[in-house]
Amino acid sequence: MAILEFNPLKLRSLNHYLEVPMVAAVRVIGGETPLARYVLRVLRDRTTGFPEFRRYVRIAGSILAVYIAGELGWVEEEVETPLGAKAKELAPAGPVYLVGILGASLPMVEGFASMMPEARIALVAARRVEEPGRLKIEVYYSRLPRRFDGPAVVLDPMLATGKTVAEAVRLARDRGASKVVIGSIIASRQGVEYISSLYGDTPIYTLALDPELDENYFIVPGLGDAGDRALGVEP
């Protein structure tokens, strides 16, 4: 059975958005649909409470699913309708894995999975370890399959430094993922550049691309601490 490539809109190179030569492919969804911009308006607003914030993170995950679906493998299958007629439509070619970065990605994963209920869910938890002059990422928990037998979609609302996402990409690739795609709500220029330097063939989908990080590695203008705002608990 032939696997169909179903991505009618090609990813633009990062150079389309940033005035630097890059090899990464990035799709900024906020420039393509007003719905994404509306979701961003709610999420960026400092007065949005955590129940509403969480709800819109979930919606963002659903929007990303619509766009990222074109990166995944599909096969044409024939079904019979209640009228006894035959129709050919698409179905996933095999398992699809959603790799969520524990924290604010939980409602994002839920939103994506609402569009692809058969998707399998894997988790990675990481923390920052700050040392003089450098920032390291330590993965302290993961629930991943021993081997991925299909594509993996790494989901993290805020692609800030890119280091946590890069580690999740590495883990998925090392365990055999046939393809890895990254989905975020807001990505920073620095984070995308970092991912590009390591995995230039990994597509990145984001609702917005923001210009910089502050001294605490928060994306600016960003939306603040996505984990605190989505979960309603400050550590």
PDB file of C-alpha atoms in Angstrom:
ATOM      1  CA  MET A   1       0.000   0.000   0.000  1.00  0.00           C
ATOM      2  CA  ALA A   2       1.501   3.310  -1.087  1.00  0.00           C
ATOM      3  CA  ILE A   3       2.102   5.952   1.568  1.00  0.00           C
ATOM      4  CA  LEU A   4       0.865   9.342   0.432  1.00  0.00           C
ATOM      5  CA  GLU A   5       2.755  12.588   0.968  1.00  0.00           C
ATOM      6  CA  PHE A   6       0.009  15.070   1.763  1.00  0.00           C
ATOM      7  CA  ASN A   7       1.444  18.521   2.348  1.00  0.00           C
ATOM      8  CA  PRO A   8       0.051  20.939  -0.226  1.00  0.00           C
ATOM      9  CA  LEU A   9       1.760  23.987   1.317  1.00  0.00           C
ATOM     10  CA  LYS A  10       5.526  23.743   1.505  1.00  0.00           C
ATOM     11  CA  LEU A  11       7.500  24.941   4.488  1.00  0.00           C
ATOM     12  CA  ARG A  12       9.338  28.174   3.952  1.00  0.00           C
ATOM     13  CA  SER A  13      12.998  28.340   4.817  1.00  0.00           C
ATOM     14  CA  LEU A  14      13.906  30.121   8.025  1.00  0.00           C
ATOM     15  CA  ASN A  15      15.622  32.720   5.871  1.00  0.00           C
ATOM     16  CA  HIS A  16      12.149  33.845   4.776  1.00  0.00           C
ATOM     17  CA  TYR A  17      11.550  35.100   8.321  1.00  0.00           C
ATOM     18  CA  LEU A  18      15.029  35.902   9.593  1.00  0.00           C
ATOM     19  CA  GLU A  19      17.770  37.851   7.882  1.00  0.00           C
ATOM     20  CA  VAL A  20      20.332  35.101   8.397  1.00  0.00           C
ATOM     21  CA  PRO A  21      21.239  32.148   6.168  1.00  0.00           C
ATOM     22  CA  MET A  22      19.778  29.004   7.746  1.00  0.00           C
ATOM     23  CA  VAL A  23      18.919  25.478   6.680  1.00  0.00           C
ATOM     24  CA  ALA A  24      15.938  24.894   8.964  1.00  0.00           C
ATOM     25  CA  ALA A  25      12.405  24.827   7.590  1.00  0.00           C
ATOM     26  CA  VAL A  26       9.907  26.783   9.677  1.00  0.00           C
ATOM     27  CA  ARG A  27       6.196  27.405   9.209  1.00  0.00           C
ATOM     28  CA  VAL A  28       4.777  30.406  11.078  1.00  0.00           C
ATOM     29  CA  ILE A  29       1.074  29.620  11.217  1.00  0.00           C
ATOM     30  CA  GLY A  30       0.125  32.994  12.653  1.00  0.00           C
ATOM     31  CA  GLY A  31       0.840  34.497   9.262  1.00  0.00           C
ATOM     32  CA  GLU A  32      -1.588  32.132   7.540  1.00  0.00           C
ATOM     33  CA  THR A  33      -4.793  32.132   9.568  1.00  0.00           C
ATOM     34  CA  PRO A  34      -6.428  34.800  11.761  1.00  0.00           C
ATOM     35  CA  LEU A  35      -7.566  32.065  14.146  1.00  0.00           C
ATOM     36  CA  ALA A  36      -3.950  31.493  15.222  1.00  0.00           C
ATOM     37  CA  ARG A  37      -3.486  35.224  15.801  1.00  0.00           C
ATOM     38  CA  TYR A  38      -6.640  35.297  17.930  1.00  0.00           C
ATOM     39  CA  VAL A  39      -5.361  32.398  20.037  1.00  0.00           C
ATOM     40  CA  LEU A  40      -2.070  34.254  20.467  1.00  0.00           C
ATOM     41  CA  ARG A  41      -3.908  37.397  21.572  1.00  0.00           C
ATOM     42  CA  VAL A  42      -5.593  35.477  24.390  1.00  0.00           C
ATOM     43  CA  LEU A  43      -2.410  33.678  25.440  1.00  0.00           C
ATOM     44  CA  ARG A  44      -0.196  36.769  25.411  1.00  0.00           C
ATOM     45  CA  ASP A  45      -2.655  38.835  27.478  1.00  0.00           C
ATOM     46  CA  ARG A  46      -1.400  39.049  31.074  1.00  0.00           C
ATOM     47  CA  THR A  47      -4.999  39.219  32.368  1.00  0.00           C
ATOM     48  CA  THR A  48      -5.947  35.787  30.969  1.00  0.00           C
ATOM     49  CA  GLY A  49      -6.559  33.438  33.924  1.00  0.00           C
ATOM     50  CA  PHE A  50      -5.251  29.885  34.021  1.00  0.00           C
ATOM     51  CA  PRO A  51      -8.522  28.074  33.093  1.00  0.00           C
ATOM     52  CA  GLU A  52      -8.839  30.167  29.929  1.00  0.00           C
ATOM     53  CA  PHE A  53      -5.100  30.022  29.254  1.00  0.00           C
ATOM     54  CA  ARG A  54      -5.160  26.236  29.483  1.00  0.00           C
ATOM     55  CA  ARG A  55      -8.164  26.091  27.170  1.00  0.00           C
ATOM     56  CA  TYR A  56      -6.415  28.149  24.504  1.00  0.00           C
ATOM     57  CA  VAL A  57      -3.198  26.138  24.775  1.00  0.00           C
ATOM     58  CA  ARG A  58      -5.401  23.143  23.973  1.00  0.00           C
ATOM     59  CA  ILE A  59      -6.860  24.983  20.972  1.00  0.00           C
ATOM     60  CA  ALA A  60      -3.337  25.849  19.804  1.00  0.00           C
ATOM     61  CA  GLY A  61      -2.494  22.141  19.899  1.00  0.00           C
ATOM     62  CA  SER A  62      -5.487  21.410  17.676  1.00  0.00           C
ATOM     63  CA  ILE A  63      -4.445  24.093  15.182  1.00  0.00           C
ATOM     64  CA  LEU A  64      -0.936  22.657  15.030  1.00  0.00           C
ATOM     65  CA  ALA A  65      -2.379  19.200  14.374  1.00  0.00           C
ATOM     66  CA  VAL A  66      -4.149  20.456  11.247  1.00  0.00           C
ATOM     67  CA  TYR A  67      -0.908  21.828   9.812  1.00  0.00           C
ATOM     68  CA  ILE A  68       1.524  19.151  10.996  1.00  0.00           C
ATOM     69  CA  ALA A  69      -0.720  16.359   9.669  1.00  0.00           C
ATOM     70  CA  GLY A  70       0.673  17.045   6.200  1.00  0.00           C
ATOM     71  CA  GLU A  71       4.115  15.907   7.433  1.00  0.00           C
ATOM     72  CA  LEU A  72       2.842  12.481   8.471  1.00  0.00           C
ATOM     73  CA  GLY A  73       2.314   9.375   6.357  1.00  0.00           C
ATOM     74  CA  TRP A  74      -1.181   8.642   5.043  1.00  0.00           C
ATOM     75  CA  VAL A  75      -2.792   5.834   3.057  1.00  0.00           C
ATOM     76  CA  GLU A  76      -5.984   5.822   1.036  1.00  0.00           C
ATOM     77  CA  GLU A  77      -8.659   3.456   2.330  1.00  0.00           C
ATOM     78  CA  GLU A  78     -12.073   2.564   0.991  1.00  0.00           C
ATOM     79  CA  VAL A  79     -15.074   2.634   3.318  1.00  0.00           C
ATOM     80  CA  GLU A  80     -18.749   1.960   2.871  1.00  0.00           C
ATOM     81  CA  THR A  81     -21.165   4.752   3.801  1.00  0.00           C
ATOM     82  CA  PRO A  82     -24.573   4.204   5.470  1.00  0.00           C
ATOM     83  CA  LEU A  83     -26.071   4.531   1.973  1.00  0.00           C
ATOM     84  CA  GLY A  84     -24.127   1.499   0.786  1.00  0.00           C
ATOM     85  CA  ALA A  85     -21.863   3.586  -1.434  1.00  0.00           C
ATOM     86  CA  LYS A  86     -18.066   3.336  -1.491  1.00  0.00           C
ATOM     87  CA  ALA A  87     -15.774   6.272  -0.743  1.00  0.00           C
ATOM     88  CA  LYS A  88     -11.997   6.568  -0.590  1.00  0.00           C
ATOM     89  CA  GLU A  89     -10.501   8.668   2.184  1.00  0.00           C
ATOM     90  CA  LEU A  90      -7.230   8.892   4.115  1.00  0.00           C
ATOM     91  CA  ALA A  91      -6.036   7.131   7.257  1.00  0.00           C
ATOM     92  CA  PRO A  92      -2.682   7.272   9.098  1.00  0.00           C
ATOM     93  CA  ALA A  93      -0.141   4.953   7.492  1.00  0.00           C
ATOM     94  CA  GLY A  94       0.932   3.720  10.922  1.00  0.00           C
ATOM     95  CA  PRO A  95       1.474   4.782  14.526  1.00  0.00           C
ATOM     96  CA  VAL A  96       2.042   8.472  15.256  1.00  0.00           C
ATOM     97  CA  TYR A  97       3.731   9.521  18.499  1.00  0.00           C
ATOM     98  CA  LEU A  98       3.228  12.804  20.324  1.00  0.00           C
ATOM     99  CA  VAL A  99       6.210  13.617  22.544  1.00  0.00           C
ATOM    100  CA  GLY A 100       5.161  16.184  25.136  1.00  0.00           C
ATOM    101  CA  ILE A 101       7.587  18.147  27.289  1.00  0.00           C
ATOM    102  CA  LEU A 102       6.048  17.810  30.750  1.00  0.00           C
ATOM    103  CA  GLY A 103       4.428  20.995  31.989  1.00  0.00           C
ATOM    104  CA  ALA A 104       2.490  23.368  29.789  1.00  0.00           C
ATOM    105  CA  SER A 105       2.593  20.891  26.899  1.00  0.00           C
ATOM    106  CA  LEU A 106      -0.023  18.678  28.594  1.00  0.00           C
ATOM    107  CA  PRO A 107      -3.075  20.620  27.312  1.00  0.00           C
ATOM    108  CA  MET A 108      -1.243  21.152  24.022  1.00  0.00           C
ATOM    109  CA  VAL A 109      -0.820  17.389  23.591  1.00  0.00           C
ATOM    110  CA  GLU A 110      -4.471  16.930  24.518  1.00  0.00           C
ATOM    111  CA  GLY A 111      -5.512  19.400  21.814  1.00  0.00           C
ATOM    112  CA  PHE A 112      -3.380  17.677  19.186  1.00  0.00           C
ATOM    113  CA  ALA A 113      -4.668  14.240  20.222  1.00  0.00           C
ATOM    114  CA  SER A 114      -8.264  15.457  19.946  1.00  0.00           C
ATOM    115  CA  MET A 115      -7.624  15.750  16.208  1.00  0.00           C
ATOM    116  CA  MET A 116      -5.793  12.401  15.988  1.00  0.00           C
ATOM    117  CA  PRO A 117      -7.302  10.190  18.720  1.00  0.00           C
ATOM    118  CA  GLU A 118      -5.177   7.193  17.695  1.00  0.00           C
ATOM    119  CA  ALA A 119      -1.916   9.059  18.368  1.00  0.00           C
ATOM    120  CA  ARG A 120       0.294   7.532  21.040  1.00  0.00           C
ATOM    121  CA  ILE A 121       1.589   9.812  23.763  1.00  0.00           C
ATOM    122  CA  ALA A 122       5.148   9.858  25.099  1.00  0.00           C
ATOM    123  CA  LEU A 123       6.569  12.211  27.720  1.00  0.00           C
ATOM    124  CA  VAL A 124       9.880  13.864  28.536  1.00  0.00           C
ATOM    125  CA  ALA A 125      10.612  15.919  31.661  1.00  0.00           C
ATOM    126  CA  ALA A 126      13.671  18.142  31.821  1.00  0.00           C
ATOM    127  CA  ARG A 127      15.055  20.913  33.991  1.00  0.00           C
ATOM    128  CA  ARG A 128      17.527  23.690  33.442  1.00  0.00           C
ATOM    129  CA  VAL A 129      20.912  23.468  35.114  1.00  0.00           C
ATOM    130  CA  GLU A 130      22.537  26.885  35.059  1.00  0.00           C
ATOM    131  CA  GLU A 131      26.311  27.046  35.300  1.00  0.00           C
ATOM    132  CA  PRO A 132      28.547  30.111  35.004  1.00  0.00           C
ATOM    133  CA  GLY A 133      28.342  31.215  31.405  1.00  0.00           C
ATOM    134  CA  ARG A 134      26.254  28.307  30.163  1.00  0.00           C
ATOM    135  CA  LEU A 135      22.876  26.623  30.394  1.00  0.00           C
ATOM    136  CA  LYS A 136      22.502  22.844  30.419  1.00  0.00           C
ATOM    137  CA  ILE A 137      19.394  20.679  30.198  1.00  0.00           C
ATOM    138  CA  GLU A 138      18.988  17.589  32.361  1.00  0.00           C
ATOM    139  CA  VAL A 139      16.336  15.017  31.445  1.00  0.00           C
ATOM    140  CA  TYR A 140      15.164  13.516  34.730  1.00  0.00           C
ATOM    141  CA  TYR A 141      12.177  11.510  33.484  1.00  0.00           C
ATOM    142  CA  SER A 142      11.021  10.035  30.212  1.00  0.00           C
ATOM    143  CA  ARG A 143       8.278   7.688  29.156  1.00  0.00           C
ATOM    144  CA  LEU A 144       9.185   6.737  25.619  1.00  0.00           C
ATOM    145  CA  PRO A 145       8.764   3.558  23.586  1.00  0.00           C
ATOM    146  CA  ARG A 146      11.849   1.388  23.283  1.00  0.00           C
ATOM    147  CA  ARG A 147      11.544   1.848  19.536  1.00  0.00           C
ATOM    148  CA  PHE A 148       9.427   4.315  17.582  1.00  0.00           C
ATOM    149  CA  ASP A 149       7.708   2.561  14.694  1.00  0.00           C
ATOM    150  CA  GLY A 150       6.514   5.768  13.065  1.00  0.00           C
ATOM    151  CA  PRO A 151       6.937   9.547  13.094  1.00  0.00           C
ATOM    152  CA  ALA A 152       7.231  11.608  16.283  1.00  0.00           C
ATOM    153  CA  VAL A 153       5.818  15.087  16.879  1.00  0.00           C
ATOM    154  CA  VAL A 154       7.673  16.929  19.668  1.00  0.00           C
ATOM    155  CA  LEU A 155       5.356  19.457  21.328  1.00  0.00           C
ATOM    156  CA  ASP A 156       6.509  22.290  23.585  1.00  0.00           C
ATOM    157  CA  PRO A 157       4.544  25.561  23.866  1.00  0.00           C
ATOM    158  CA  MET A 158       7.651  27.723  24.203  1.00  0.00           C
ATOM    159  CA  LEU A 159      10.680  26.944  22.068  1.00  0.00           C
ATOM    160  CA  ALA A 160      13.001  29.301  23.950  1.00  0.00           C
ATOM    161  CA  THR A 161      16.654  28.210  23.992  1.00  0.00           C
ATOM    162  CA  GLY A 162      15.700  25.112  22.016  1.00  0.00           C
ATOM    163  CA  LYS A 163      17.801  22.849  24.220  1.00  0.00           C
ATOM    164  CA  THR A 164      14.967  20.849  25.786  1.00  0.00           C
ATOM    165  CA  VAL A 165      13.290  20.332  22.422  1.00  0.00           C
ATOM    166  CA  ALA A 166      16.621  19.358  20.861  1.00  0.00           C
ATOM    167  CA  GLU A 167      17.105  16.710  23.541  1.00  0.00           C
ATOM    168  CA  ALA A 168      13.616  15.326  22.870  1.00  0.00           C
ATOM    169  CA  VAL A 169      14.387  15.241  19.140  1.00  0.00           C
ATOM    170  CA  ARG A 170      17.613  13.370  19.853  1.00  0.00           C
ATOM    171  CA  LEU A 171      15.847  10.792  22.012  1.00  0.00           C
ATOM    172  CA  ALA A 172      13.187  10.182  19.359  1.00  0.00           C
ATOM    173  CA  ARG A 173      15.738   9.872  16.560  1.00  0.00           C
ATOM    174  CA  ASP A 174      17.966   7.569  18.603  1.00  0.00           C
ATOM    175  CA  ARG A 175      14.973   5.295  19.179  1.00  0.00           C
ATOM    176  CA  GLY A 176      14.156   4.982  15.523  1.00  0.00           C
ATOM    177  CA  ALA A 177      11.513   7.618  14.767  1.00  0.00           C
ATOM    178  CA  SER A 178      11.000   7.613  11.003  1.00  0.00           C
ATOM    179  CA  LYS A 179      10.594  11.394  11.062  1.00  0.00           C
ATOM    180  CA  VAL A 180      10.547  14.085  13.744  1.00  0.00           C
ATOM    181  CA  VAL A 181       8.480  17.273  13.534  1.00  0.00           C
ATOM    182  CA  ILE A 182       8.471  20.083  16.120  1.00  0.00           C
ATOM    183  CA  GLY A 183       5.361  22.006  17.132  1.00  0.00           C
ATOM    184  CA  SER A 184       5.335  25.103  19.366  1.00  0.00           C
ATOM    185  CA  ILE A 185       3.058  28.009  20.144  1.00  0.00           C
ATOM    186  CA  ILE A 186       5.844  30.608  20.249  1.00  0.00           C
ATOM    187  CA  ALA A 187       9.437  30.055  19.142  1.00  0.00           C
ATOM    188  CA  SER A 188      12.383  32.378  19.599  1.00  0.00           C
ATOM    189  CA  ARG A 189      14.887  33.231  16.912  1.00  0.00           C
ATOM    190  CA  GLN A 190      17.702  31.833  19.080  1.00  0.00           C
ATOM    191  CA  GLY A 191      15.841  28.596  19.724  1.00  0.00           C
ATOM    192  CA  VAL A 192      15.136  27.970  16.062  1.00  0.00           C
ATOM    193  CA  GLU A 193      18.752  28.749  15.179  1.00  0.00           C
ATOM    194  CA  TYR A 194      19.932  26.254  17.800  1.00  0.00           C
ATOM    195  CA  ILE A 195      17.637  23.496  16.513  1.00  0.00           C
ATOM    196  CA  SER A 196      18.788  24.268  12.977  1.00  0.00           C
ATOM    197  CA  SER A 197      22.444  23.907  13.941  1.00  0.00           C
ATOM    198  CA  LEU A 198      21.790  20.366  15.178  1.00  0.00           C
ATOM    199  CA  TYR A 199      18.851  19.103  13.137  1.00  0.00           C
ATOM    200  CA  GLY A 200      18.490  21.224  10.040  1.00  0.00           C
ATOM    201  CA  ASP A 201      16.210  18.652   8.402  1.00  0.00           C
ATOM    202  CA  THR A 202      13.636  18.788  11.222  1.00  0.00           C
ATOM    203  CA  PRO A 203      10.535  20.848  10.308  1.00  0.00           C
ATOM    204  CA  ILE A 204       9.362  23.399  12.871  1.00  0.00           C
ATOM    205  CA  TYR A 205       5.754  24.593  13.082  1.00  0.00           C
ATOM    206  CA  THR A 206       4.910  27.513  15.354  1.00  0.00           C
ATOM    207  CA  LEU A 207       2.078  29.983  15.761  1.00  0.00           C
ATOM    208  CA  ALA A 208       4.547  32.850  16.251  1.00  0.00           C
ATOM    209  CA  LEU A 209       8.254  33.583  15.916  1.00  0.00           C
ATOM    210  CA  ASP A 210       9.462  36.132  18.493  1.00  0.00           C
ATOM    211  CA  PRO A 211      12.763  38.015  18.228  1.00  0.00           C
ATOM    212  CA  GLU A 212      14.657  37.447  21.471  1.00  0.00           C
ATOM    213  CA  LEU A 213      15.190  35.978  24.938  1.00  0.00           C
ATOM    214  CA  ASP A 214      15.645  37.972  28.142  1.00  0.00           C
ATOM    215  CA  GLU A 215      18.300  37.342  30.794  1.00  0.00           C
ATOM    216  CA  ASN A 216      16.115  34.614  32.338  1.00  0.00           C
ATOM    217  CA  TYR A 217      15.689  32.831  28.989  1.00  0.00           C
ATOM    218  CA  PHE A 218      12.053  33.886  28.608  1.00  0.00           C
ATOM    219  CA  ILE A 219      10.862  34.637  25.083  1.00  0.00           C
ATOM    220  CA  VAL A 220      10.166  38.345  24.462  1.00  0.00           C
ATOM    221  CA  PRO A 221       7.459  39.514  23.948  1.00  0.00           C
ATOM    222  CA  GLY A 222       6.319  35.947  24.579  1.00  0.00           C
ATOM    223  CA  LEU A 223       3.543  35.128  27.024  1.00  0.00           C
ATOM    224  CA  GLY A 224       5.345  34.666  30.342  1.00  0.00           C
ATOM    225  CA  ASP A 225       5.826  31.313  32.061  1.00  0.00           C
ATOM    226  CA  ALA A 226       3.583  28.967  30.079  1.00  0.00           C
ATOM    227  CA  GLY A 227       3.816  26.227  32.711  1.00  0.00           C
ATOM    228  CA  ASP A 228       2.685  28.408  35.605  1.00  0.00           C
ATOM    229  CA  ARG A 229      -0.079  29.987  33.541  1.00  0.00           C
ATOM    230  CA  ALA A 230      -1.426  26.718  32.120  1.00  0.00           C
ATOM    231  CA  LEU A 231      -1.276  24.617  35.277  1.00  0.00           C
ATOM    232  CA  GLY A 232      -2.292  27.283  37.797  1.00  0.00           C
ATOM    233  CA  VAL A 233       0.497  26.289  40.215  1.00  0.00           C
ATOM    234  CA  GLU A 234       3.692  28.238  40.806  1.00  0.00           C
ATOM    235  CA  PRO A 235       6.563  26.067  42.092  1.00  0.00           C
TER     236      PRO A 235
END
